[in-house]
Every structure is written in structure tokens, then in C-alpha cells.
Coordinates of C-alpha atoms in Angstrom, one line a residue:
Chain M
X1 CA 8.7 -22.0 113.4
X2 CA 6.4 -20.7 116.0
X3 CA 6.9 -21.8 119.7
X4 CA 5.3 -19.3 122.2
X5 CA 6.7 -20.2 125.6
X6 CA 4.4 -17.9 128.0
X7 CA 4.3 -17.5 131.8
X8 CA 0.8 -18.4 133.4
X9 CA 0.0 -17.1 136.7
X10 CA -3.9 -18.7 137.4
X11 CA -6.3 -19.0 134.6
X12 CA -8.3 -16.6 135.0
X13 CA -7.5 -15.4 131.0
X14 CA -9.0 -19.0 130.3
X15 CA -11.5 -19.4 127.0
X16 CA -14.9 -20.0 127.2
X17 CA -15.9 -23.2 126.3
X18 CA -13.0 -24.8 128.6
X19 CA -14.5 -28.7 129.3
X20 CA -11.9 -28.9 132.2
X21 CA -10.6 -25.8 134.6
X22 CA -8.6 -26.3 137.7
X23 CA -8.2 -23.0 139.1
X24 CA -5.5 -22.5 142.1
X25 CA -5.1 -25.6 143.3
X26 CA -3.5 -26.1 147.1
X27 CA -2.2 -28.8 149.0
X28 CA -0.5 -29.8 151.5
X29 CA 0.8 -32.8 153.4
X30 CA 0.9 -31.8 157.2
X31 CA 3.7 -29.0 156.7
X32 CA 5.3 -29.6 153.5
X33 CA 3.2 -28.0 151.0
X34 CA 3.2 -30.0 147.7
X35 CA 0.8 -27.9 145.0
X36 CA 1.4 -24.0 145.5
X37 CA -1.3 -22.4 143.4
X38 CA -2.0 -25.7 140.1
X39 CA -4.3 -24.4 137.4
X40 CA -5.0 -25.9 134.5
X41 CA -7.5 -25.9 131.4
X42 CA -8.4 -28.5 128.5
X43 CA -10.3 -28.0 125.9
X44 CA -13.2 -30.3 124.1
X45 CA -10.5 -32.7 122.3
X46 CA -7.5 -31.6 123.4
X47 CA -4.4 -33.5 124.5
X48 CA -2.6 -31.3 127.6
X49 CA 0.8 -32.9 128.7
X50 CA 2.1 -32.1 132.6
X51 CA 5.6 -32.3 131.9
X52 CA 7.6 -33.0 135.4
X53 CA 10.2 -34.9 136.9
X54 CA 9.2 -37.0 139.2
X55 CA 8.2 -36.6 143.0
X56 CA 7.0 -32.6 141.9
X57 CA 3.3 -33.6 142.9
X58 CA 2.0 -34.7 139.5
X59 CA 0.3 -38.0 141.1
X60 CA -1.0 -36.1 143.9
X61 CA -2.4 -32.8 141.3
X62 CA -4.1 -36.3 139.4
X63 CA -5.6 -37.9 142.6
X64 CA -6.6 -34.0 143.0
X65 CA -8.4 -34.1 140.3
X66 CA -9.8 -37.6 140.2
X67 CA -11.8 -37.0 143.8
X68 CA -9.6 -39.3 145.5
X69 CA -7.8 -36.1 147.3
X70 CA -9.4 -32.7 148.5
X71 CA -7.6 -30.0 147.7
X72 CA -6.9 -27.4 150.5
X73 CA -8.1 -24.8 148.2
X74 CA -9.4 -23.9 144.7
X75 CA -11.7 -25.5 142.6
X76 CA -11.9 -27.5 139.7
X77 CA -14.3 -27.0 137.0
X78 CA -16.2 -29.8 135.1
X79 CA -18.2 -28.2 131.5
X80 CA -22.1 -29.6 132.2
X81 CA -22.3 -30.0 128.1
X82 CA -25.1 -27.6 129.2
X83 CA -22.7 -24.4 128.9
X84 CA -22.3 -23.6 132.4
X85 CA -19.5 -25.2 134.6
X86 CA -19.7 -27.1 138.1
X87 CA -16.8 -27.3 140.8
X88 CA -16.3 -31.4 141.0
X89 CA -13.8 -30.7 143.8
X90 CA -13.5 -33.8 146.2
X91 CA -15.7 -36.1 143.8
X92 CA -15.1 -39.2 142.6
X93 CA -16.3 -40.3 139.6
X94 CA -16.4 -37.8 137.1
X95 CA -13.2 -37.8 135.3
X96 CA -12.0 -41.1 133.9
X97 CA -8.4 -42.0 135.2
X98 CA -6.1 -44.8 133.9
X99 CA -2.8 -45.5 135.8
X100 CA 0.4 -46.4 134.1
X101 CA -0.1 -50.1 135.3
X102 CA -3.0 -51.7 133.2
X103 CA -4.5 -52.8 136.5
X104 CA -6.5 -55.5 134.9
X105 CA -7.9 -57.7 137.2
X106 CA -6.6 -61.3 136.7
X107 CA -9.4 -63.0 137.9
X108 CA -11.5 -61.3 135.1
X109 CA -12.1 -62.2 131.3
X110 CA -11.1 -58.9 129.3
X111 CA -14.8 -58.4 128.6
X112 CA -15.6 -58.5 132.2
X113 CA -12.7 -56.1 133.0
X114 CA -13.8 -53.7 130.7
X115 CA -17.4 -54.3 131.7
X116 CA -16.3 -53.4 135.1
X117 CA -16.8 -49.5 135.2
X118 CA -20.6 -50.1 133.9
X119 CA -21.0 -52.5 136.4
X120 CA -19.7 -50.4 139.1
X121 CA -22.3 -47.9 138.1
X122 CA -25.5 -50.2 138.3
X123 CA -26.0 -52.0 135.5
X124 CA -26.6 -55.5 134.5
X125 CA -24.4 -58.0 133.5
X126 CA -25.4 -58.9 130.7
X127 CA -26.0 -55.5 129.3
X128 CA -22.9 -53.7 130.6
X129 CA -20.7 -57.0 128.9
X130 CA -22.4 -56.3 125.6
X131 CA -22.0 -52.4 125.8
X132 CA -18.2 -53.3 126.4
X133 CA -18.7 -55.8 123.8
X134 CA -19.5 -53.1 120.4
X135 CA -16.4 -51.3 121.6
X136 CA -13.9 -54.4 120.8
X137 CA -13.4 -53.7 116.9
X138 CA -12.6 -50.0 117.2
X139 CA -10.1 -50.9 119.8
X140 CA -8.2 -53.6 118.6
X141 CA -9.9 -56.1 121.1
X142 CA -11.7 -58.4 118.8
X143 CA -10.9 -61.9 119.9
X144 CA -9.8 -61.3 123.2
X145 CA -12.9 -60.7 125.3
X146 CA -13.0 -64.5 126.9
X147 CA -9.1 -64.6 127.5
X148 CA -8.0 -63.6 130.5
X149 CA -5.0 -60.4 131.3
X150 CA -2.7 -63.1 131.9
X151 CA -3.4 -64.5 128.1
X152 CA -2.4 -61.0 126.4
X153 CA 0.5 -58.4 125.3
X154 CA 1.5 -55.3 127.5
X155 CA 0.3 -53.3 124.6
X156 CA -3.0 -54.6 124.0
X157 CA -3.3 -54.9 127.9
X158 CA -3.2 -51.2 127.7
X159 CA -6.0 -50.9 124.9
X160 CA -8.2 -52.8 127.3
X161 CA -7.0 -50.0 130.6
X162 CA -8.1 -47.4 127.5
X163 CA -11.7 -49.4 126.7
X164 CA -12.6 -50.0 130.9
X165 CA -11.7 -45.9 130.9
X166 CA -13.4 -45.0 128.4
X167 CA -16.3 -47.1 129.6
X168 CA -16.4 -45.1 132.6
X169 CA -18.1 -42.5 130.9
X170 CA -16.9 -39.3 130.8
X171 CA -15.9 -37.0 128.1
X172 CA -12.1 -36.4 130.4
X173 CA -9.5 -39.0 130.8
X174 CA -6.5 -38.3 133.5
X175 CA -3.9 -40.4 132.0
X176 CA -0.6 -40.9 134.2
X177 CA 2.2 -42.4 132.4
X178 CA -0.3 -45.0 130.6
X179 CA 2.8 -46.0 128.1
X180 CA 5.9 -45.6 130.6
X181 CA 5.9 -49.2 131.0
X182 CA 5.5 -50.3 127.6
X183 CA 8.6 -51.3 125.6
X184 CA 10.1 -48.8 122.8
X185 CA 8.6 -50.9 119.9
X186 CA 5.3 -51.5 121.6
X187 CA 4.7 -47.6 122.7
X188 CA 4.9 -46.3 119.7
X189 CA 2.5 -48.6 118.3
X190 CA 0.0 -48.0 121.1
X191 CA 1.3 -44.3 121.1
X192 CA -0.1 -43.7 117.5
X193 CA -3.6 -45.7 118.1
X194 CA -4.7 -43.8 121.1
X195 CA -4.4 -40.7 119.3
X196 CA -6.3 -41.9 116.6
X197 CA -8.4 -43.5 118.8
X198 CA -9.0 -40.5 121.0
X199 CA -10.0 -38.3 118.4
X200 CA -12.7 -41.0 117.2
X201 CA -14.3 -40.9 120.8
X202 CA -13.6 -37.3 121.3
X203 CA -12.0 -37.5 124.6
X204 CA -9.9 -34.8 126.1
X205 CA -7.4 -35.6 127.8
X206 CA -5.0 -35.1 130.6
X207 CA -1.5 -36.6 130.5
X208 CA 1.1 -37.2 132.8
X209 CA 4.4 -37.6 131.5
X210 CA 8.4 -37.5 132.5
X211 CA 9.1 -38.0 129.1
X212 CA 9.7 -34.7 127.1
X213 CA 9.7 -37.0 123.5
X214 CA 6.2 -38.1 124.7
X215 CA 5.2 -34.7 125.4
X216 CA 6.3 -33.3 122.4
X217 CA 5.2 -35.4 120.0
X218 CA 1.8 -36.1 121.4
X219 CA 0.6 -33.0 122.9
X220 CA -1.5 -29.7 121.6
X221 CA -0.1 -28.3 124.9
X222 CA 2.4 -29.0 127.5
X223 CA 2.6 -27.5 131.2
X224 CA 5.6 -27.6 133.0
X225 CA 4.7 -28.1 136.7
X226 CA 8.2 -27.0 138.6
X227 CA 9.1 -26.5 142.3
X228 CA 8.3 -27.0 145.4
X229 CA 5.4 -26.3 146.4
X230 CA 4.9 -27.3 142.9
X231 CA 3.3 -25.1 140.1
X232 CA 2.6 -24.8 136.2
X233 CA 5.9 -22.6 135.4
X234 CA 5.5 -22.4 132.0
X235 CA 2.8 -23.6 129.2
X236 CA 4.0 -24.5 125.9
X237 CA 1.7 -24.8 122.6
X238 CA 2.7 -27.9 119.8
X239 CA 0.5 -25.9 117.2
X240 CA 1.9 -28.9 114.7
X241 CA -1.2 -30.9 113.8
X242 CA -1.5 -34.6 115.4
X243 CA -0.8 -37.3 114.5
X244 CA 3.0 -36.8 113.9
X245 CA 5.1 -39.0 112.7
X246 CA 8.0 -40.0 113.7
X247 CA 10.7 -37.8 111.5
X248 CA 8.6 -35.3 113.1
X249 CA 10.8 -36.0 116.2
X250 CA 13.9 -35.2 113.8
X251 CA 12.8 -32.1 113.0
X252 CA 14.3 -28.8 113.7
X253 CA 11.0 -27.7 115.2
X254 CA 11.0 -30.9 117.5
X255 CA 14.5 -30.2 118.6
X256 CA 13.6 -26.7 120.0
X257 CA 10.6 -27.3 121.7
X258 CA 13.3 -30.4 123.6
X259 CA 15.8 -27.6 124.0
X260 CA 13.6 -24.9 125.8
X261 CA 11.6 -27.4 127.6
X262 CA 15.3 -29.0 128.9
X263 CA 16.3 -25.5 129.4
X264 CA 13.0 -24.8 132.1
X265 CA 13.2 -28.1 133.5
Chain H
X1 CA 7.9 -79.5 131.0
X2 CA 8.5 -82.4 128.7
X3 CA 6.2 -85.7 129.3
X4 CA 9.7 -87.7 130.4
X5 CA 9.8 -85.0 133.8
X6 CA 6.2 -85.2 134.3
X7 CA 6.6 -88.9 134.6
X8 CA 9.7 -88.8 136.7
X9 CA 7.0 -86.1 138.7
X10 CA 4.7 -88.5 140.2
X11 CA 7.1 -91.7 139.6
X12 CA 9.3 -90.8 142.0
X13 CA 7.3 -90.7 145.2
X14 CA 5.2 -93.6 144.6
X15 CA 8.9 -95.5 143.8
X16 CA 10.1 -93.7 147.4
X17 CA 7.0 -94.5 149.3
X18 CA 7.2 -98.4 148.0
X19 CA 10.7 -98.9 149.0
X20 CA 9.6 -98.0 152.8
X21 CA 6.3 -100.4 152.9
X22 CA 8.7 -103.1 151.5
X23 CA 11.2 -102.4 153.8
X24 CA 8.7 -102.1 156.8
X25 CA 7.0 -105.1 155.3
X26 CA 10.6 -107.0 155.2
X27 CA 11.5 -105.7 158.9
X28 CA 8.3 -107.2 160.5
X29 CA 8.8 -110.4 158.8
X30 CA 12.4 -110.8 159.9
X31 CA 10.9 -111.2 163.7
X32 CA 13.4 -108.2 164.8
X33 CA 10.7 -106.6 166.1
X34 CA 7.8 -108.5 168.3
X35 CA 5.0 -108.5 165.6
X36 CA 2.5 -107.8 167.5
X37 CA 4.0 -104.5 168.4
X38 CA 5.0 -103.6 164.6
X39 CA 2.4 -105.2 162.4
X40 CA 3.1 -104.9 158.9
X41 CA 1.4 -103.4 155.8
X42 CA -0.5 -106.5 154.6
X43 CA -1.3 -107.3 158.4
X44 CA -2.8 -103.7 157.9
X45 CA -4.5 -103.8 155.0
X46 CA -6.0 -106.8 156.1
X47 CA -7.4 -105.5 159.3
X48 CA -8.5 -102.9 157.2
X49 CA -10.6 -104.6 154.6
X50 CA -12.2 -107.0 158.1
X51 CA -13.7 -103.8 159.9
X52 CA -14.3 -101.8 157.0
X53 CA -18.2 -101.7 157.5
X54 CA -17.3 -100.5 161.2
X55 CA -14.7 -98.4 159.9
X56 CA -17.1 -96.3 157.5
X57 CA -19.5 -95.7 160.3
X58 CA -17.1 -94.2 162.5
X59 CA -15.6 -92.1 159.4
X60 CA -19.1 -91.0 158.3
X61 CA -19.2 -89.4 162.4
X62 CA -15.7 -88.6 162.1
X63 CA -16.7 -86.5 158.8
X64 CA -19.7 -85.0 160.0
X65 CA -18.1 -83.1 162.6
X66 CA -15.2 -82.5 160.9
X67 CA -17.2 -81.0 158.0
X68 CA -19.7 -78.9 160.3
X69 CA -16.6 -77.6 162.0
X70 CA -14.9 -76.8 159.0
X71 CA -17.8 -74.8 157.7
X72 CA -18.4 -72.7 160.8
X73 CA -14.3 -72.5 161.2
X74 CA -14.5 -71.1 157.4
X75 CA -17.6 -68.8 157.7
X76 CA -16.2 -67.3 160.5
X77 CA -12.0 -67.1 159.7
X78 CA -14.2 -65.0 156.5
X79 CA -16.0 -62.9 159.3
X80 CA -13.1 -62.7 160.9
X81 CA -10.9 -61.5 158.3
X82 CA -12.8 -59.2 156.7
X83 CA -13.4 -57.4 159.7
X84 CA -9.6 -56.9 160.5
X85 CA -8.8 -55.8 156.6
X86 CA -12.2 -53.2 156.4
X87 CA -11.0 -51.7 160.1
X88 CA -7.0 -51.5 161.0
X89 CA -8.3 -51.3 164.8
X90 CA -9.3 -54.5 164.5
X91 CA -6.6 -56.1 162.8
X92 CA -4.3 -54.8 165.4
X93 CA -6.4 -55.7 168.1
X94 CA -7.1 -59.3 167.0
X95 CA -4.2 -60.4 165.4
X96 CA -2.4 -60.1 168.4
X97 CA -4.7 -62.4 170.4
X98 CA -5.0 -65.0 167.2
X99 CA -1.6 -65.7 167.1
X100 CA -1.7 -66.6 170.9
X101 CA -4.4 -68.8 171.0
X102 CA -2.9 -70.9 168.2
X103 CA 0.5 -71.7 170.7
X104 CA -2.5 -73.4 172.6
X105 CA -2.2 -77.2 171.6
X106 CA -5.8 -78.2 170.5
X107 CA -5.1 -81.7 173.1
X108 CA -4.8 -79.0 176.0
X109 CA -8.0 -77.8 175.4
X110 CA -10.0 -80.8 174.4
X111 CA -10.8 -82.1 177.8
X112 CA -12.3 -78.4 178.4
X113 CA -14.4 -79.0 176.0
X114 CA -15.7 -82.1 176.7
X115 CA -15.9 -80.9 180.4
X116 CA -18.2 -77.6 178.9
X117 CA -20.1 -79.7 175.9
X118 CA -20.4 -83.0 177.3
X119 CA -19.7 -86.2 175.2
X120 CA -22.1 -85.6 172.4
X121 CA -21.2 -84.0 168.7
X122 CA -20.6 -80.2 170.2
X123 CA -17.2 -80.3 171.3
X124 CA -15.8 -82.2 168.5
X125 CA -17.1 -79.5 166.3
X126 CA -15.7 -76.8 168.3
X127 CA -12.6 -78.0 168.2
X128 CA -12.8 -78.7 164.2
X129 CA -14.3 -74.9 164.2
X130 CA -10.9 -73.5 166.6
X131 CA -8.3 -75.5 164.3
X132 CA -9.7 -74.4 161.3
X133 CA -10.8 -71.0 162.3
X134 CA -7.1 -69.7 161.8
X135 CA -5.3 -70.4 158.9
X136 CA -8.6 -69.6 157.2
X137 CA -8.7 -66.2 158.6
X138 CA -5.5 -65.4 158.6
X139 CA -4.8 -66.7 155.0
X140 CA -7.7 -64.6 153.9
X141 CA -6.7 -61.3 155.5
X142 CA -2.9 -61.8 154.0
X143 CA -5.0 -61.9 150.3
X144 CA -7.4 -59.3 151.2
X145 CA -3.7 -56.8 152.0
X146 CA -2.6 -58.4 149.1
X147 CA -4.3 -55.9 146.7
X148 CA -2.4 -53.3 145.3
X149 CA -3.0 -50.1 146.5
X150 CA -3.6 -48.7 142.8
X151 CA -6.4 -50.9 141.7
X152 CA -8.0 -49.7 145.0
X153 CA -7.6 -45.8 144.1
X154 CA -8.4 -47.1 140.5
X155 CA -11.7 -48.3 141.9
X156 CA -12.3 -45.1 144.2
X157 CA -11.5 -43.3 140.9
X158 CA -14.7 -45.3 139.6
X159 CA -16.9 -44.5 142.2
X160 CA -16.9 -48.3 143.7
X161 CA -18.2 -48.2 147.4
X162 CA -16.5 -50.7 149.5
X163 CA -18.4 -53.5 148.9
X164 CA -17.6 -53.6 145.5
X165 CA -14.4 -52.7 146.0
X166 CA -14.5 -55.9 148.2
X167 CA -16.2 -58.4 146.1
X168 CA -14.8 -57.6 142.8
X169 CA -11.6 -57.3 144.1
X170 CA -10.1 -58.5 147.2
X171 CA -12.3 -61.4 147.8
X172 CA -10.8 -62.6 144.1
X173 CA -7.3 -61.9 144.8
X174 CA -7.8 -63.6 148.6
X175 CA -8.8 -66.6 146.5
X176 CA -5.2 -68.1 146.6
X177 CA -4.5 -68.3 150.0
X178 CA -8.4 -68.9 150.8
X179 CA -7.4 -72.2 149.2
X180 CA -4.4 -72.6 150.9
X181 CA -5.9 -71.8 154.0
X182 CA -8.4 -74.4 153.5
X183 CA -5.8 -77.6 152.1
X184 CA -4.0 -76.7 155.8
X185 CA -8.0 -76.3 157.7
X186 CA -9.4 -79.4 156.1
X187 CA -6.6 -81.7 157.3
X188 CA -6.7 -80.0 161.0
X189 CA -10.4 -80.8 160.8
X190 CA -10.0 -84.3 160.4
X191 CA -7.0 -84.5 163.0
X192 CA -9.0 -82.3 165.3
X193 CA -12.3 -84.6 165.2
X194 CA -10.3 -87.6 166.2
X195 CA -8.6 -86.1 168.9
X196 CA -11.6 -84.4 170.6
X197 CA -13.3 -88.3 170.3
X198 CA -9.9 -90.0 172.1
X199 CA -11.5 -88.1 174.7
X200 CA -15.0 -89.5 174.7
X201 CA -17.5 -90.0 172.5
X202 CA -19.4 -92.7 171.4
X203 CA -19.1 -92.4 167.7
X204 CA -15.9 -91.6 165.2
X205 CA -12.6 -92.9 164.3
X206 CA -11.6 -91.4 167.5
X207 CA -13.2 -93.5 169.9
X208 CA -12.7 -96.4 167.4
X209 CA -9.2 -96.0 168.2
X210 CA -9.2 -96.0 171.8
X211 CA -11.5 -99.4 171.8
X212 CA -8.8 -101.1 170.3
X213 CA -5.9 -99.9 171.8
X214 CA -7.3 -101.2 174.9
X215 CA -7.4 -104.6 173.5
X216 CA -3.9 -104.4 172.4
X217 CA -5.1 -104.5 168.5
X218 CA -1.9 -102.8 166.8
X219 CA -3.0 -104.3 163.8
X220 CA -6.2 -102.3 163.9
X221 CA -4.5 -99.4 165.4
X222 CA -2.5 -98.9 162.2
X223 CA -5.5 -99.6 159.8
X224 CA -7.5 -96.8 161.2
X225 CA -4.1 -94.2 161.0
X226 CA -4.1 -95.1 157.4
X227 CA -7.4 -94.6 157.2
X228 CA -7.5 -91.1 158.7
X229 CA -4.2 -89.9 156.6
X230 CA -6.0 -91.2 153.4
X231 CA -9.1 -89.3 154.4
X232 CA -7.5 -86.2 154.7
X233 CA -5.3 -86.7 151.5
X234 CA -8.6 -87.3 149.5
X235 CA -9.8 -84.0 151.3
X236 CA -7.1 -82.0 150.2
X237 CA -7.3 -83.4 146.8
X238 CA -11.0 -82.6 146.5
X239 CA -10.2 -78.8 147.8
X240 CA -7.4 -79.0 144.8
X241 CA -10.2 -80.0 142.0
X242 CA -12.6 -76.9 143.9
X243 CA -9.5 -74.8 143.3
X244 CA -8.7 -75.2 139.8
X245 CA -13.1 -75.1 139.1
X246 CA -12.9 -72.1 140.8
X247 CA -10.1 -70.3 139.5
X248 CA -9.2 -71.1 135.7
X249 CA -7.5 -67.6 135.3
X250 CA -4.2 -69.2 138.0
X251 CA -4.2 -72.2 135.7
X252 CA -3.7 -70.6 132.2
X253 CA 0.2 -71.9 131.3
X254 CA -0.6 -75.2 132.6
X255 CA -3.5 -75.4 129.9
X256 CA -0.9 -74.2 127.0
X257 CA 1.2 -76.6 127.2

């Protein structure tokens, strides 16, 4: 049984080869600060969990790092896939984020949904639908692209959110609480296929969870963002390799990663 | 809902709204009220079907304008609204001065118009455009707030400027109450034509109306009030087809069953 629970202060012990570096992160809200000093690293194909209860800043560390917030301070760190690293800080448009609503657009067919990101970015209809279009079999889509949101299951809803952000092109996906709405059954389901899924396309991914279960079973690492002003406490590594199944979540390993993580929180 | 209710649906009025004519038909037979004064459906229909040919003139003027107004009232209730949703200065300075010039009766103002226009087509039309102008813009702005504030960060989160932002989303989920807005706008129209013609004119079911109530013709009188109602209920059925063309995702569970 190996868990090593280790304190963090900045990341300035962080691997090379990092796709993803947030390094002291700062903001503030007039005079309540919310993020004390965030930082945070993914690697190429990893699956990081920010384990919080809710209100501790984790939306507002995501709209951080999605552009749609400046911090006060530090700098986050985008790989180039030419070795070096550039500070996307305050830019839209360069991570892929998915929110735990599908946010479909009702008005749209599925195809045009998922076509949306493409579209966004310049191209043609007709190009960006049939781009979307080869995607439908290796996400479960096939058949749905002419219905509309309105026609189809919270769960493969959700696999459409995953197609449109994975459409949006880039190799990082923020994902906040993309299965919190789901029910049991259904999470699991779509639990297990983006992890299989995710390792097909080789996205890395950020994920936003309350849900320690989640964490646990889905993570390579977990951060536990604590406080206020909030900041990564403690960092936990799952060295258990994905997918697990679900006895895994029986297990006496499981259990004690759910005790000390209870225990910090 | 099973065929019996959908029946019992549009039965039911048409049963209602036969019992009145037969009872209004039965009242001005009995002689208990002068029937000149209370002439009844057949006499109607009848004077009806006699100046039909006269009657379609004046409704083709009584369209026009209604129509031109309703297409300026719409362009610019769009203007109008997507100006107050894309800057909250706007909004707050506008609404405020909207909502006051609709407790102006449109009659109040119709003689103005005639007095600034003269008797020709233009104040009709800016009447239409006035009546119709606000539940179109207002309509629209409620549909353009109507977006949820995550699909718009969602968007940022893409990179979509405004404008896209705007036509992929909020001008789709405005589309609602953009029909809505325009069932309420078209009937105003019509109503608002013929009232700016009682005023002078020389053309349209307006001035129609006035020539006969000066020679005492009730029976004509009532042809030409059916005539205007059943213009403005085939308006508003023609805006429902346009709906249902135009937005086949808000008619999916009809379809299904």
C-alpha cells in the first residue's frame, strides 16, 4: 500500500515536460481574497482531481485558468509541443473547458452543437459538421447527430459536452463537475467511457470535483485546495493504474486514501 | 393526450362560440332590441358577402400599412433590444422611457399624427411602427437575458466574440418570445391601421368604417369588425405556421406522439 500524502508549497520542484503549470496563483474579489498562492501541474495524459468543498474558489481557480478571469498574480504555463512553455494568463481559448451542465444549445442539432467550437474558430459549415461528424463512432454518438439535446439521455448529452470540448482543440480539458448531475447508474457508465475515451485522444485533464469517490477512483493525482484564501494543502498520488473498477472502491487501499483525504478536509 | 381530448380541444370553443351567434341571432329576431341598432349574424354575413369587392380594397390598404409598420416596428424593437442587452446603460436608460410611452393610448396620439403626416399612408404607419415597436423589443430583450450565464462563459471559454456569442446564442433562445412578441405586434398592427384611418384617410377599413356609420349602416358596421378580427386571427395563425417552420427543436414532443 503506498499513499504519499506530501505538503506542496509552489511548484517550483515541478518535472520538465509539465503540459500545464499554474504557478502562484492570486485573487481577489475587492477585499476578500479567494486564491492565496494556487499552483498546480498536469502532465501529458494525466487526470489531476481539485478536491474541495464547495464555495473554496474552485470555479473561480477554473475561470482562472480558462482566460475568463485575470489573476492578480502568477502565471500559468501552457507546453508549446515545441518544448518550451508560454504564460496563457488572461487568455481565452486555449484550454478546453466543459461545465457540469451539458450546455447544449437547444436550438442546435447535436452535430451542429458539436460543430460549434470549429465554427467559432473560422471554419466552414460544411467542413467543421463533417470534422465533428468522424468523431461520432468513437464517442458513442452515432445516430444522434440530426436529433436535437432535447431528443437525448443526460448521459449521452454529456458525451456530446465531451465531443464539442474536445473539438475545441487543445491537448487540456478543465472539467468542473462534468458528471455531478448525472444519476448513480448513468455516472458510472459515462465515468468509465471518458476514461477510456480520454486516454484514446490523449487529453490531460483537469477536474473539479466535491466528490472524494470520484476523486479517488478516477484520478492519477488529487489536490486538496483548503481555506480561505484558498490553496492546494495537500497533493495526493492514486499510483493504482486506471481504469479501476468498481471493487476497487471496496478496497482497503480505496478506504485509506477516503480516510486521509476526510481527515484533511 | 389521447385523440378523444384533442377533439374535446378545439370542439369546445367552436360549440361555445355557436351557442352566442345563435343566441345573438335569436335575440335580434325576437324584436327586443330595434334591429337596426343590433343586426344579427346573417344580416352580417350578408352585408359582408354585398361589399366584399369594396371590402378587399380597403383591407389590401388597411394591410399595407399595417404590414410596412409592422416591419419597421420589428426591425427596430430588434435595434432596439439588442442595444439595451449589449450595453446595461442603455437598458436602464430606455426601459424606463419604454414603459412610459406605452401608458400613452395610441387614439391620443393619432390625431398628432395626422396633424404632423397629413392624411396620406405616413401616419398610419407610424402608428403601426409605435404599437408594434414594444412588445417586439421588449419581448426580445427578456430572450436575449434569458441566456444562462454559463453558456455565455462557456462561449468566452471558446473564444466567441460577441457577435457570435449573439447570433448563435441569444438571438436563438430570444426566438420564443420574438414570436410572442410578434402574435401580440401583428394584431396591434391591424387595430392600429384602422384607428389612425377613423381619423382621415382616404383608403382602409378605417375610413370604410367611418362612411358608414355616418349613414347609420349597423349592418355594415358589424361586417367590417368581423372582418378586421378575422384578419388579425389569420395573422396570428400565419405567425404560428412561421413559428413552428422556424423552430422544429420547441416542437419535438408534439411530433412523438
Amino acid at each position: 500500500m503506498s499513499t504519499d500524502t506530501q505538503s506542496r508549497s509552489g511548484s517550483g520542484d515541478a518535472e520538465a515536460g509539465d503540459i500545464l503549470r499554474a504557478e502562484h496563483l492570486v485573487k481577489s474579489y475587492g477585499d476578500r481574497k479567494v486564491l492565496g498562492d494556487v499552483s498546480i501541474r498536469l502532465s501529458p495524459g494525466e487526470l489531476v482531481s481539485i478536491l474541495g468543498v464547495s464555495g473554496v474558489g474552485k470555479t473561480t481557480l477554473f475561470n482562472i485558468l480558462s482566460g475568463l478571469l485575470k489573476p492578480d498574480s502568477g502565471s500559468i504555463l501552457l507546453a508549446d509541443g515545441e518544448g518550451g512553455m508560454q504564460n496563457i494568463a488572461g487568455e481565452t481559448g486555449r484550454l478546453s473547458y466543459m461545465l457540469q451542465k451539458d450546455m447544449l444549445l437547444p436550438h442546435k442539432t447535436i452535430q451542429d452543437n458539436v460543430a460549434l467550437p470549429l465554427l467559432l474558430k473560422g471554419m466552414n459549415r460544411k467542413d467543421a459538421r463533417a470534422k465533428a461528424l468522424s468523431f461520432f463512432d468513437q464517442f458513442g454518438l452515432s445516430g444522434t447527430q440530426e436529433k436535437y439535446p432535447a431528443q437525448l439521455s443526460g448521459g449521452m448529452r454529456q458525451r456530446a459536452a465531451l465531443l464539442r470540448t474536445y473539438l475545441c482543440g487543445n491537448r487540456v480539458a478543465l472539467l468542473d463537475e462534468p458528471f455531478s448531475a448525472l444519476d448513480t447508474l448513468t455516472r458510472t457508465s459515462v465515468q468509465e467511457w471518458y476514461l477510456k475515451v480520454m486516454d484514446e485522444i490523449r487529453m490531460s485533464t483537469l477536474f473539479i470535483t466535491h466528490d472524494i469517490d470520484e476523486a479517488i477512483l478516477l484520478s492519477d493525482r488529487i489536490y486538496i485546495m483548503k481555506g480561505s484564501p484558498a490553496s492546494m494543502t495537500d497533493e495526493l498520488v492514486i499510483p493504482t493504474p486506471r481504469p479501476r473498477d468498481r471493487d476497487y472502491m471496496l478496497s482497503e487501499e480505496f478506504l485509506s486514501y477516503k480516510r486521509q483525504i476526510r481527515a484533511i478536509l | 393526450m389521447s385523440r378523444r381530448t384533442k377533439t374535446a380541444e378545439w370542439l369546445t370553443p367552436i360549440l361555445f362560440i355557436g351557442a352566442a351567434l345563435l343566441i345573438w341571432q335569436a335575440v335580434s329576431m325576437s324584436g327586443l332590441v330595434p334591429n337596426y341598432m343590433l343586426p344579427s349574424p346573417i344580416q352580417m354575413v350578408q352585408a359582408l358577402v354585398k361589399d366584399f369587392p369594396l371590402l378587399m380594397k380597403h383591407s389590401r390598404a388597411t394591410l399595407i400599412e399595417a404590414g410596412l409598420g409592422l416591419l419597421i416596428g420589428v426591425a427596430l424593437g430588434f435595434s432596439v433590444a439588442a442595444l439595451m442587452d449589449a450595453f446595461p446603460t442603455a437598458r436602464r436608460g430606455l426601459y424606463p422611457i419604454l414603459v412610459i410611452t406605452q401608458t400613452i393610448p395610441p387614439v391620443a396620439i393619432a390625431p398628432l399624427l395626422i396633424l404632423w403626416f397629413s392624411y396620406g399612408i405616413a401616419p398610419k404607419v407610424v402608428l403601426v411602427v409605435l404599437v408594434s415597436f414594444f412588445p417586439m423589443a421588449v419581448g426580445l430583450l427578456e430572450g436575449f437575458q434569458s441566456v444562462d450565464e454559463d453558456m455565455i462563459r462557456l462561449m468566452k471559454s471558446m473564444k466567441a466574440s460577441r457577435w457570435q456569442i449573439f447570433r448563435h446564442v441569444k438571438v436563438p433562445a430570444a426566438l420564443g418570445q420574438f414570436f410572442s412578441g410578434l402574435k401580440i405586434a401583428v394584431s396591434y398592427s391591424v387595430i392600429g391601421a384602422v384607428i389612425a384611418e377613423w381619423l382621415g384617410g382616404f383608403e382602409g377599413l378605417g375610413v370604410y368604417m367611418t362612411r358608414v356609420k355616418k349613414a347609420y349602416s349597423y349592418d355594415k358596421m358589424f361586417a367590417v369588425i368581423l372582418l378586421v378580427s378575422v384578419i388579425s386571427l389569420l395573422l396570428m395563425g400565419l405567425v404560428r405556421i412561421l413559428q413552428r417552420k422556424c423552430m422544429p427543436w420547441a416542437y419535438l414532443n408534439e411530433e412523438n406522439k
